[in-house]
Coordinates of C-alpha atoms in Angstrom, one line a residue:
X210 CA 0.0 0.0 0.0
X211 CA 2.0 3.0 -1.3
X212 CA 2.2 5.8 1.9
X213 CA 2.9 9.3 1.0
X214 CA 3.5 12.3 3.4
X215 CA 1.4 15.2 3.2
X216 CA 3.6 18.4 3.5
X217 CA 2.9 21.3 5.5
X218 CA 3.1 24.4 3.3
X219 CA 3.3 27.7 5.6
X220 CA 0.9 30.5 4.8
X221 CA 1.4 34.0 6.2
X222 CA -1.3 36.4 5.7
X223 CA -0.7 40.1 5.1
X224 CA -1.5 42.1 9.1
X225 CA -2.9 38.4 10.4
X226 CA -0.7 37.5 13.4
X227 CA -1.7 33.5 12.5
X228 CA 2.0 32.3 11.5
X229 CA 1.2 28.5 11.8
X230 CA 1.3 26.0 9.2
X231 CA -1.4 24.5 6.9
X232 CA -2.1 21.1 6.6
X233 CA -4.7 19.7 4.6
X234 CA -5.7 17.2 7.2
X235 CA -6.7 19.8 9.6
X236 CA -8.6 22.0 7.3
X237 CA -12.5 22.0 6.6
X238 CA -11.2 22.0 2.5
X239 CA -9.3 18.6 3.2
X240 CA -10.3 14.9 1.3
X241 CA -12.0 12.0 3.9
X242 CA -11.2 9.3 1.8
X243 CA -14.2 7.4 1.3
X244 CA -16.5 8.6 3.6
X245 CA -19.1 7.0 2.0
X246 CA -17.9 3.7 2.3
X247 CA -20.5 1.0 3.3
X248 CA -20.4 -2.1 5.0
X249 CA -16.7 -3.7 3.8
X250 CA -17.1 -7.5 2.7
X251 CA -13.7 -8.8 4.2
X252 CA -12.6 -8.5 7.7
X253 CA -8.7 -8.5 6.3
X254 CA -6.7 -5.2 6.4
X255 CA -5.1 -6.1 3.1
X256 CA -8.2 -6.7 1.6
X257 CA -9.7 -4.8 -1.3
X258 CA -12.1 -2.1 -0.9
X259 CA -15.7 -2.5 -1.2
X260 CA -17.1 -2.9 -4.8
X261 CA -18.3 -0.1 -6.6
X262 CA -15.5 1.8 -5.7
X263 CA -14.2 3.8 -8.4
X264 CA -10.6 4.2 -7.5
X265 CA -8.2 2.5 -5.2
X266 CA -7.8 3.5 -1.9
X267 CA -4.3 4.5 -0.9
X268 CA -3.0 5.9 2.4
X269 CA -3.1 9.7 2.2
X270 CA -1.0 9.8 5.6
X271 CA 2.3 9.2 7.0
X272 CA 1.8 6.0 9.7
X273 CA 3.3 8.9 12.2
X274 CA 0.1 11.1 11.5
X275 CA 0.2 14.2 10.3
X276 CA 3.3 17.0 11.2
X277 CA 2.4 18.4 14.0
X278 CA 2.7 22.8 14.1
X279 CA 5.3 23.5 15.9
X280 CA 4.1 27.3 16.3
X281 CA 1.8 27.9 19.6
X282 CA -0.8 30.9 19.0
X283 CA 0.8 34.3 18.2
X284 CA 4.1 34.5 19.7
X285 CA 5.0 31.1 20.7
X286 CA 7.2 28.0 18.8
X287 CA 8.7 25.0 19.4
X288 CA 13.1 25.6 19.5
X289 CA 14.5 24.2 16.4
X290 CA 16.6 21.2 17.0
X291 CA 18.4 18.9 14.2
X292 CA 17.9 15.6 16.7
X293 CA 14.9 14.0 15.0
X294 CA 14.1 10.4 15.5
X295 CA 12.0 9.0 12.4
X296 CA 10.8 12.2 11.7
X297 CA 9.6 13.1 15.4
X298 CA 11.7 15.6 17.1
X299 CA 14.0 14.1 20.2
X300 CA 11.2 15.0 23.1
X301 CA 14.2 15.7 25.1
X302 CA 15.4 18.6 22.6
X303 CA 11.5 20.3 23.0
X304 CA 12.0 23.6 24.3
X305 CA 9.9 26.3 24.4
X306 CA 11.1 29.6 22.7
X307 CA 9.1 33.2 21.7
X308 CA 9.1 34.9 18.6
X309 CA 7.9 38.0 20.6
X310 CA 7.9 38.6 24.4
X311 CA 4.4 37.1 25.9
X312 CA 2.1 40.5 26.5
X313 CA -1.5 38.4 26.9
X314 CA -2.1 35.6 29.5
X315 CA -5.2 33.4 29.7
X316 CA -6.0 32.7 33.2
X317 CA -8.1 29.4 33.9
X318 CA -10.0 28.7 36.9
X319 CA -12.4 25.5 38.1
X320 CA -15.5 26.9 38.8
X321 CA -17.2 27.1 42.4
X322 CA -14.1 25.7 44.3
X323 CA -13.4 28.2 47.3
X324 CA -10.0 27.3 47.6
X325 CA -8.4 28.4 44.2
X326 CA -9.8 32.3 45.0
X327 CA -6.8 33.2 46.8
X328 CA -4.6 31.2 44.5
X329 CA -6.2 33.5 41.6
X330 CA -6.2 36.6 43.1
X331 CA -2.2 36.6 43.8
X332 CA -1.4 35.0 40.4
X333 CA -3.8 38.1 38.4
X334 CA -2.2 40.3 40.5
X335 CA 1.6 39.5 40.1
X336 CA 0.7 38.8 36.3
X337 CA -0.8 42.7 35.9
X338 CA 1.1 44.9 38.3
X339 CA 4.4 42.8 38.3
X340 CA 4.8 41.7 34.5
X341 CA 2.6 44.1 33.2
X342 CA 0.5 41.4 31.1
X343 CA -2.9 41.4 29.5
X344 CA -5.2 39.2 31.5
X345 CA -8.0 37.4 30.0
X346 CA -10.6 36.1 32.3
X347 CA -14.2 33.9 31.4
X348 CA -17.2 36.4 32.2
X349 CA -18.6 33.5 34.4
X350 CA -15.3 33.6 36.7
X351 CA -15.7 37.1 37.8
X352 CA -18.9 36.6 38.3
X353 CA -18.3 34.8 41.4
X354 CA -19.8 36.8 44.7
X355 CA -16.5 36.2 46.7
X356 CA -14.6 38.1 43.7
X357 CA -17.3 40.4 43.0
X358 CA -17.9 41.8 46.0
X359 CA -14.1 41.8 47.1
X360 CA -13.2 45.9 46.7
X361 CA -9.7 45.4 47.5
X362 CA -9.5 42.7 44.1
X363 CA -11.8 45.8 42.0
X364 CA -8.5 47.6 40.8
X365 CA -6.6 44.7 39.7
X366 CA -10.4 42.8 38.1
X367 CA -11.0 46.0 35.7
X368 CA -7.9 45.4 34.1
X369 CA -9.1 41.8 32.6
X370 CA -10.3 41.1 29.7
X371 CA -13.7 39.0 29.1
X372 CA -14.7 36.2 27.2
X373 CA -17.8 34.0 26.9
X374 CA -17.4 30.4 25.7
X375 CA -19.0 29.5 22.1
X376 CA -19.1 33.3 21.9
X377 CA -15.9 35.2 21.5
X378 CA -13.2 34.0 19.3
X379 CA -9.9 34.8 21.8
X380 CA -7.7 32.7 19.9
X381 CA -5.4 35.0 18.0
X382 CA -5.1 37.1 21.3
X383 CA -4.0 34.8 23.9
X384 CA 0.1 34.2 23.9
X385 CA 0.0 31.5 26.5
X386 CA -2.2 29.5 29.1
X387 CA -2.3 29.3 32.6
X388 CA -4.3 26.5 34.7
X389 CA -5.8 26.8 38.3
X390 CA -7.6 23.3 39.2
X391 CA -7.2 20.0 37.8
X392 CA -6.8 18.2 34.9
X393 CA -10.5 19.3 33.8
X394 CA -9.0 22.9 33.2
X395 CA -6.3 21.5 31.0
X396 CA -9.2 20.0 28.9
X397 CA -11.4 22.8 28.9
X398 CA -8.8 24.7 27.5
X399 CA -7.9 22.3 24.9
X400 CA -11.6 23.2 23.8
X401 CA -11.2 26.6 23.5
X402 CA -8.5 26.1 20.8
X403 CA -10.1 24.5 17.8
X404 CA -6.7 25.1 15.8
X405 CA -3.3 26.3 17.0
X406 CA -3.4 26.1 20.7
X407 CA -0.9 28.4 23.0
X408 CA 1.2 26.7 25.1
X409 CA -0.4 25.7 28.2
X410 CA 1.0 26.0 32.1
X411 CA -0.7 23.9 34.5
X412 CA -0.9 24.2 38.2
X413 CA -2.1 21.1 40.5
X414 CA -4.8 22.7 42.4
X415 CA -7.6 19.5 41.7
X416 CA -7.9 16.5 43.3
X417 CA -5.9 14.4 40.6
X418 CA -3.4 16.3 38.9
X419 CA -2.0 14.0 36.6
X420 CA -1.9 16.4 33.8
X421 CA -0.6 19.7 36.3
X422 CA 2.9 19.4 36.5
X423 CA 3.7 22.1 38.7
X424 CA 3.4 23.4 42.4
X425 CA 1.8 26.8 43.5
X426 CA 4.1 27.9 46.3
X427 CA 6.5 28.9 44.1
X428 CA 4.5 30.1 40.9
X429 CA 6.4 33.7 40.6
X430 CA 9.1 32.3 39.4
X431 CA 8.1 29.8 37.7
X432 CA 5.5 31.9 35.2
X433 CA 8.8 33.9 35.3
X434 CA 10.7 31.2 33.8
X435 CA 7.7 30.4 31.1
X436 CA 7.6 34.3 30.4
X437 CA 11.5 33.8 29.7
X438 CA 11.3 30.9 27.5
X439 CA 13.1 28.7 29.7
X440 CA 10.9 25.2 29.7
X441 CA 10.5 22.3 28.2
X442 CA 7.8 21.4 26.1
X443 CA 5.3 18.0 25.2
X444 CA 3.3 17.8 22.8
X445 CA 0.4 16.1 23.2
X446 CA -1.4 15.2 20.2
X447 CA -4.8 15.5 19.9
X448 CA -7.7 13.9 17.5
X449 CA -9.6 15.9 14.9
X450 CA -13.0 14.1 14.8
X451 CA -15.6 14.7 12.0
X452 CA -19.2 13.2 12.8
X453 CA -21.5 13.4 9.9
X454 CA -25.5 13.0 11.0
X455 CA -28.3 12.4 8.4
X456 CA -30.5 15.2 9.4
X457 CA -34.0 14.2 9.7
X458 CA -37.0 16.3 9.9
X459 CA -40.0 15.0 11.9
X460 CA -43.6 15.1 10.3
X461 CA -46.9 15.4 12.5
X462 CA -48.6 12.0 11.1
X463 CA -52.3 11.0 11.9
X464 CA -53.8 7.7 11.7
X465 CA -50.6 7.0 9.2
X466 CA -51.7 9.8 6.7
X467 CA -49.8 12.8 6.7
X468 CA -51.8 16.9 6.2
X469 CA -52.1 16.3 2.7
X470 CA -53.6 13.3 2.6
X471 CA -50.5 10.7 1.7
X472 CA -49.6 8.1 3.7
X473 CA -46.7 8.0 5.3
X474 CA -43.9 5.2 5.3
X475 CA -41.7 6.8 8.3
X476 CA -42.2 9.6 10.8
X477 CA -38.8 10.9 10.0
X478 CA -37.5 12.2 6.0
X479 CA -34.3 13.0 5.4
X480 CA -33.4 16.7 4.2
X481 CA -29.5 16.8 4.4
X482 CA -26.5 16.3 6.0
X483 CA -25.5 18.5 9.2
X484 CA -21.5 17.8 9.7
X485 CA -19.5 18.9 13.2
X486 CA -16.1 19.0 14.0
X487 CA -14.5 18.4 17.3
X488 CA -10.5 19.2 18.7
X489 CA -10.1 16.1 21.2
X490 CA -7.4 15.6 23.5
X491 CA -8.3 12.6 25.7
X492 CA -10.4 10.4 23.9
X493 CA -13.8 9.8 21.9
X494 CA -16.1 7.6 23.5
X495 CA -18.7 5.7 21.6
X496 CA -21.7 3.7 24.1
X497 CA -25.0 2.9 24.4
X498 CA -26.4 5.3 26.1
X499 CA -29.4 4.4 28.1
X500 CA -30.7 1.5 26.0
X501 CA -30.0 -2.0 27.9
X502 CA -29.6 -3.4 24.5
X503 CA -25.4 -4.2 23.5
X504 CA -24.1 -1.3 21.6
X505 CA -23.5 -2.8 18.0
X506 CA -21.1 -0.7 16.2
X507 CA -18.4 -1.3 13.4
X508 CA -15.2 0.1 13.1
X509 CA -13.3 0.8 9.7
X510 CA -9.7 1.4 9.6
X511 CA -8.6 3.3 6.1
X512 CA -11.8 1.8 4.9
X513 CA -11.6 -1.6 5.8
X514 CA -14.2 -3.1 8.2
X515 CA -11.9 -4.8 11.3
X516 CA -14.3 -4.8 13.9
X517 CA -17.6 -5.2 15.3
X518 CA -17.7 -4.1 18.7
X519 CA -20.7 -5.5 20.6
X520 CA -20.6 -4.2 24.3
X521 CA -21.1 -1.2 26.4
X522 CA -19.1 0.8 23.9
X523 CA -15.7 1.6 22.6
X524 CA -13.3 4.5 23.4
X525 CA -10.8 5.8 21.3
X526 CA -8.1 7.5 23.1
X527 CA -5.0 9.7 22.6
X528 CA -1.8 8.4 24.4
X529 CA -2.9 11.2 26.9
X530 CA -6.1 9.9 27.4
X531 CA -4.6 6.0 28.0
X532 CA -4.2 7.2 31.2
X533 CA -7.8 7.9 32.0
X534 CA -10.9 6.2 31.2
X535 CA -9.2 3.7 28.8
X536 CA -6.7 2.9 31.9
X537 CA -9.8 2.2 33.7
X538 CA -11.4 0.2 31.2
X539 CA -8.7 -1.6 31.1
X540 CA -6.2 -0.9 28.5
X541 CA -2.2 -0.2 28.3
X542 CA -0.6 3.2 29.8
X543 CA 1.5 5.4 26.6
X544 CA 4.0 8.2 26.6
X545 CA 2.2 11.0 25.2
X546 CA 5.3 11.3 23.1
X547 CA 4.4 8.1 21.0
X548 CA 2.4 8.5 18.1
X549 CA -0.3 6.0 18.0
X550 CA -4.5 6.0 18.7
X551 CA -5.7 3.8 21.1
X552 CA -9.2 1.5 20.8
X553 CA -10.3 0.3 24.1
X554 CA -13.3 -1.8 24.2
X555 CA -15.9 -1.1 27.3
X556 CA -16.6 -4.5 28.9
X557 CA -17.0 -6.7 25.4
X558 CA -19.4 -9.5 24.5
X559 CA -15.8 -11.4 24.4
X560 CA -13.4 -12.9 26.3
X561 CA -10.9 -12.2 23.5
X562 CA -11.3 -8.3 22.4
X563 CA -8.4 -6.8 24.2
X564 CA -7.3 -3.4 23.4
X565 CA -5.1 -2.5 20.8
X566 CA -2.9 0.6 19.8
X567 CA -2.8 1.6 15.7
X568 CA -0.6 4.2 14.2
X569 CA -1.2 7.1 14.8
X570 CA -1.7 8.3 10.6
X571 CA -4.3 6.1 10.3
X572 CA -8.4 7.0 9.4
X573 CA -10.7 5.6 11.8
X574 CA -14.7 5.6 11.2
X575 CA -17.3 4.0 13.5
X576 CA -20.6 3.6 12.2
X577 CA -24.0 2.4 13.8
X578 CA -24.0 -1.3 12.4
X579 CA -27.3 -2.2 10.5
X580 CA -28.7 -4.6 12.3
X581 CA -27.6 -2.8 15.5
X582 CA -31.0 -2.8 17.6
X583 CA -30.3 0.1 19.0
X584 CA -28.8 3.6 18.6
X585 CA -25.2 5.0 20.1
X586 CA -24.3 7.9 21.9
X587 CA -21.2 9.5 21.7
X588 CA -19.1 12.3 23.7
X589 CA -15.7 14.2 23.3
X590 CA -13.8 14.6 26.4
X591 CA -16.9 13.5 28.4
X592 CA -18.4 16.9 26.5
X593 CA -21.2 17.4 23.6
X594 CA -22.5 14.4 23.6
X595 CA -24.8 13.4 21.3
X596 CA -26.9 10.4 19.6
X597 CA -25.8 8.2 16.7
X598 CA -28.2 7.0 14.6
X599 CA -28.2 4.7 11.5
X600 CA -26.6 6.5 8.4
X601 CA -24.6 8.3 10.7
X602 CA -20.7 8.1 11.2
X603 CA -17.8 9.2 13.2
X604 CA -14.3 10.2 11.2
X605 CA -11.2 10.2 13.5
X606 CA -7.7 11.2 12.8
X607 CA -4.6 12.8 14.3
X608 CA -4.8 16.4 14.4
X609 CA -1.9 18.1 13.1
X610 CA -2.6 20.4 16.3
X611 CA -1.2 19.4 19.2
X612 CA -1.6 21.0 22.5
X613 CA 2.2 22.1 23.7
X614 CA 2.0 21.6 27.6
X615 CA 4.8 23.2 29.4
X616 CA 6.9 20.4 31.5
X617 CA 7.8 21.2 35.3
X618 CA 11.7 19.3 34.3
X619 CA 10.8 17.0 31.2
X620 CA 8.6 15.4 29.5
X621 CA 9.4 11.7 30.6
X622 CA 10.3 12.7 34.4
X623 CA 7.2 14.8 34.7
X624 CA 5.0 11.6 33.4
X625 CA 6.7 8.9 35.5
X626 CA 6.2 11.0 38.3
X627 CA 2.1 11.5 37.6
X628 CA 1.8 7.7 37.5
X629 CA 3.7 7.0 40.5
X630 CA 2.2 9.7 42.4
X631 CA -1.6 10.0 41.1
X632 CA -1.9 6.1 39.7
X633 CA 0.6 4.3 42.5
X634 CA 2.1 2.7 40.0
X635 CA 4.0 -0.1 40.9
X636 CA 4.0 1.5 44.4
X637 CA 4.0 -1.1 46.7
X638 CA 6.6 -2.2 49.9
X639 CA 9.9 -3.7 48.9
X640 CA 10.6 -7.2 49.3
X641 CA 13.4 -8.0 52.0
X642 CA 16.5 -9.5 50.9
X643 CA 18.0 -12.7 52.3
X644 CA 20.1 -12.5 55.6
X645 CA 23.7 -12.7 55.4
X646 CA 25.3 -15.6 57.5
X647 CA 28.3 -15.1 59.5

């Protein structure tokens, strides 16, 4: 199967501060390839493609997935380094470096927790009156009584700049990130950034952590450091999903005979198509909802029908979601340096469906299976989540925009620490050794 890399062409438009690269695979003008595809007739990965396909299907992406950017909103990029490993930079040579110094901060905070106020009150302030940054706040943060009604935070609070979620577009104003809470605020700002995402600074201030690097008591001069460009950088990729819906429109039907008099086959007519796209950075998860019925979908990789999961659903993960709900459902733990997309089956119909890890350039579809009695529901980062019906289908890929998260020391000494600190891993007490006889 012939394999060609898509190459990233960098487009700079005249007064647009967007300096990032364009990839095909990330744009809305890009090629699915066959996303039409039906129900393949062979199980086998080498096999042909369904009949009545008019051209062959070759691999439009590298087995690594697509070249990630390597430029972080405005201002921020990745430090060139000529130590590449098959194409994937050394993730010990990842730095952090500015085109520009940082001016504009994001600032995000979990909502209604009472112990990150003080936290955000001394980071706004030392970002404002000591660095003399733009501050960008959610609308729904300040509108928290305890910061509302504190006069002595007023001066420092009319200084911030506002947004509203699925309102304002902040993403060509923001030059880096900064996280108060748990690994639910890196997330949530993964799902403010739909394309180039700036780098990201994450404080453990949650209950888990696994994804917050860094301490609070010394956050001065830390930020400092970030501000500097002095950190180390990983780059955790994220999947670009596409879910297509058959859009039906529902008729008022009488006695079977619809207002003008014909009778009607179906409650439900087809009128179009409605098509959504999604930025995911832990996984995409694919169940049945609240039907006790087995969820019955089939999943295509580059076209070819390999599976047919029958269970409670199926989660595909990035390697930075392989250590949430697919570790709990049982599957292996990756570096989020590795390219690869993990399927993890929830609780099969089969003793033998184990989960399995596919590179990370492949297309992956899941698709309602006909005789499935039942519809699916599906959710992106346990967010929008939505019913699958039959017709409808679910396009997953690697994103060619990963979100840069800035490492506390590294990117592998940061994520051995998370497991055995968060997960326990492989914490247990020491076995003693023999005595020695005199």
């Amino acid at each position: 199967m012939e394999m060609n890399r898509e190459k990233l062409c960098s487009s700079k438009a005249d007064g647009s501060s967007d300096s990032g690269y364009h990839c095909s695979t990330c744009h809305d003008d890009e090629e699915w390839s066959n996303t039409s595809r039906g129900r393949a007739k062979s199980r086998s990965l080498s096999a042909s493609p369904a009949l009545g396909s008019t051209k062959e299907f070759r691999r439009t992406r590298s087995l690594h997935g697509p070249c990630p950017v390597t430029t972080f909103g405005p201002k921020a990029c990745m430090l060139q380094n000529p130590k590449t490993i098959m194409h994937i930079q050394d993730p010990a040579s990842q730095r952090l470096t500015w085109n520009k110094p940082p001016k504009s901060v994001l600032v995000i905070k979990k909502i209604r927790d009472a112990s990150l106020l003080q936290p955000f009150k001394e980071l706004c302030v030392y970002l404002t009156e000591e660095n003399n940054m733009i501050v960008y706040v959610e609308k729904k943060v300040l509108e928290d009584p305890a910061i509302a009604n504190d006069d002595n935070f007023g001066p420092v609070k009319k200084k911030f700049c506002t947004f509203r979620e699925d309102y304002d577009d902040i993403s060509n104003q923001i030059d880096f990130i900064i996280c108060l809470g748990g690994d639910g605020t890196l997330l949530y700002a993964s799902s403010l950034f739909q394309g180039s995402v700036p780098p990201v600074m994450a404080f453990h201030l949650g209950s888990l952590g696994f994804l917050t690097p860094f301490n609070f008591e010394n956050f001065q001069s830390q930020v400092t450091q970030v501000i500097e460009g002095n950190a180390a950088l990983v780059l955790r990729s994220r999947l670009k999903v596409k879910v297509v819906k058959e859009h039906r429109e529902k008729m008022t039907v009488q006695n079977g005979i619809e207002e003008n008099g014909v009778v009607s086959a179906s409650l439900e007519k087809e009128v179009g198509k409605q098509i959504m796209q999604y930025q995911v950075l832990n996984e995409v998860v694919v169940d049945r909802g609240p039907s006790s019925y087995l969820s019955n979908v089939d999943v295509f990789l580059d076209g070819h029908l390999i599976t047919t999961v029958q269970g409670d659903g199926v989660i595909v993960s990035t390697p930075t979601g392989s250590t949430a709900y697919a570790a709990a459902a049982g599957a292996s733990m990756i570096h989020p340096n590795v390219p690869a997309i993990m399927i993890t089956p929830i609780c099969p119909h089969s003793l033998s469906f184990r989960p399995i890890v596919v590179p990370a350039g492949v297309e992956l579809k899941i698709m309602l299976s006909p005789d499935a009695r039942n519809t699916a529901w599906v959710s992106f980062d346990g967010r929008k989540r939505q019913e699958i019906c039959h017709g409808d289908s679910i396009s997953i890929t690697t994103s060619c925009y990963p979100l840069p998260s800035i490492c506390f020391r590294d990117p592998v000494s940061d994520w051995f620490e998370s497991l055995a600190e968060c997960l326990h891993w492989n914490v247990r007490k020491k076995q003693n050794n023999f005595a020695v006889e005199e």
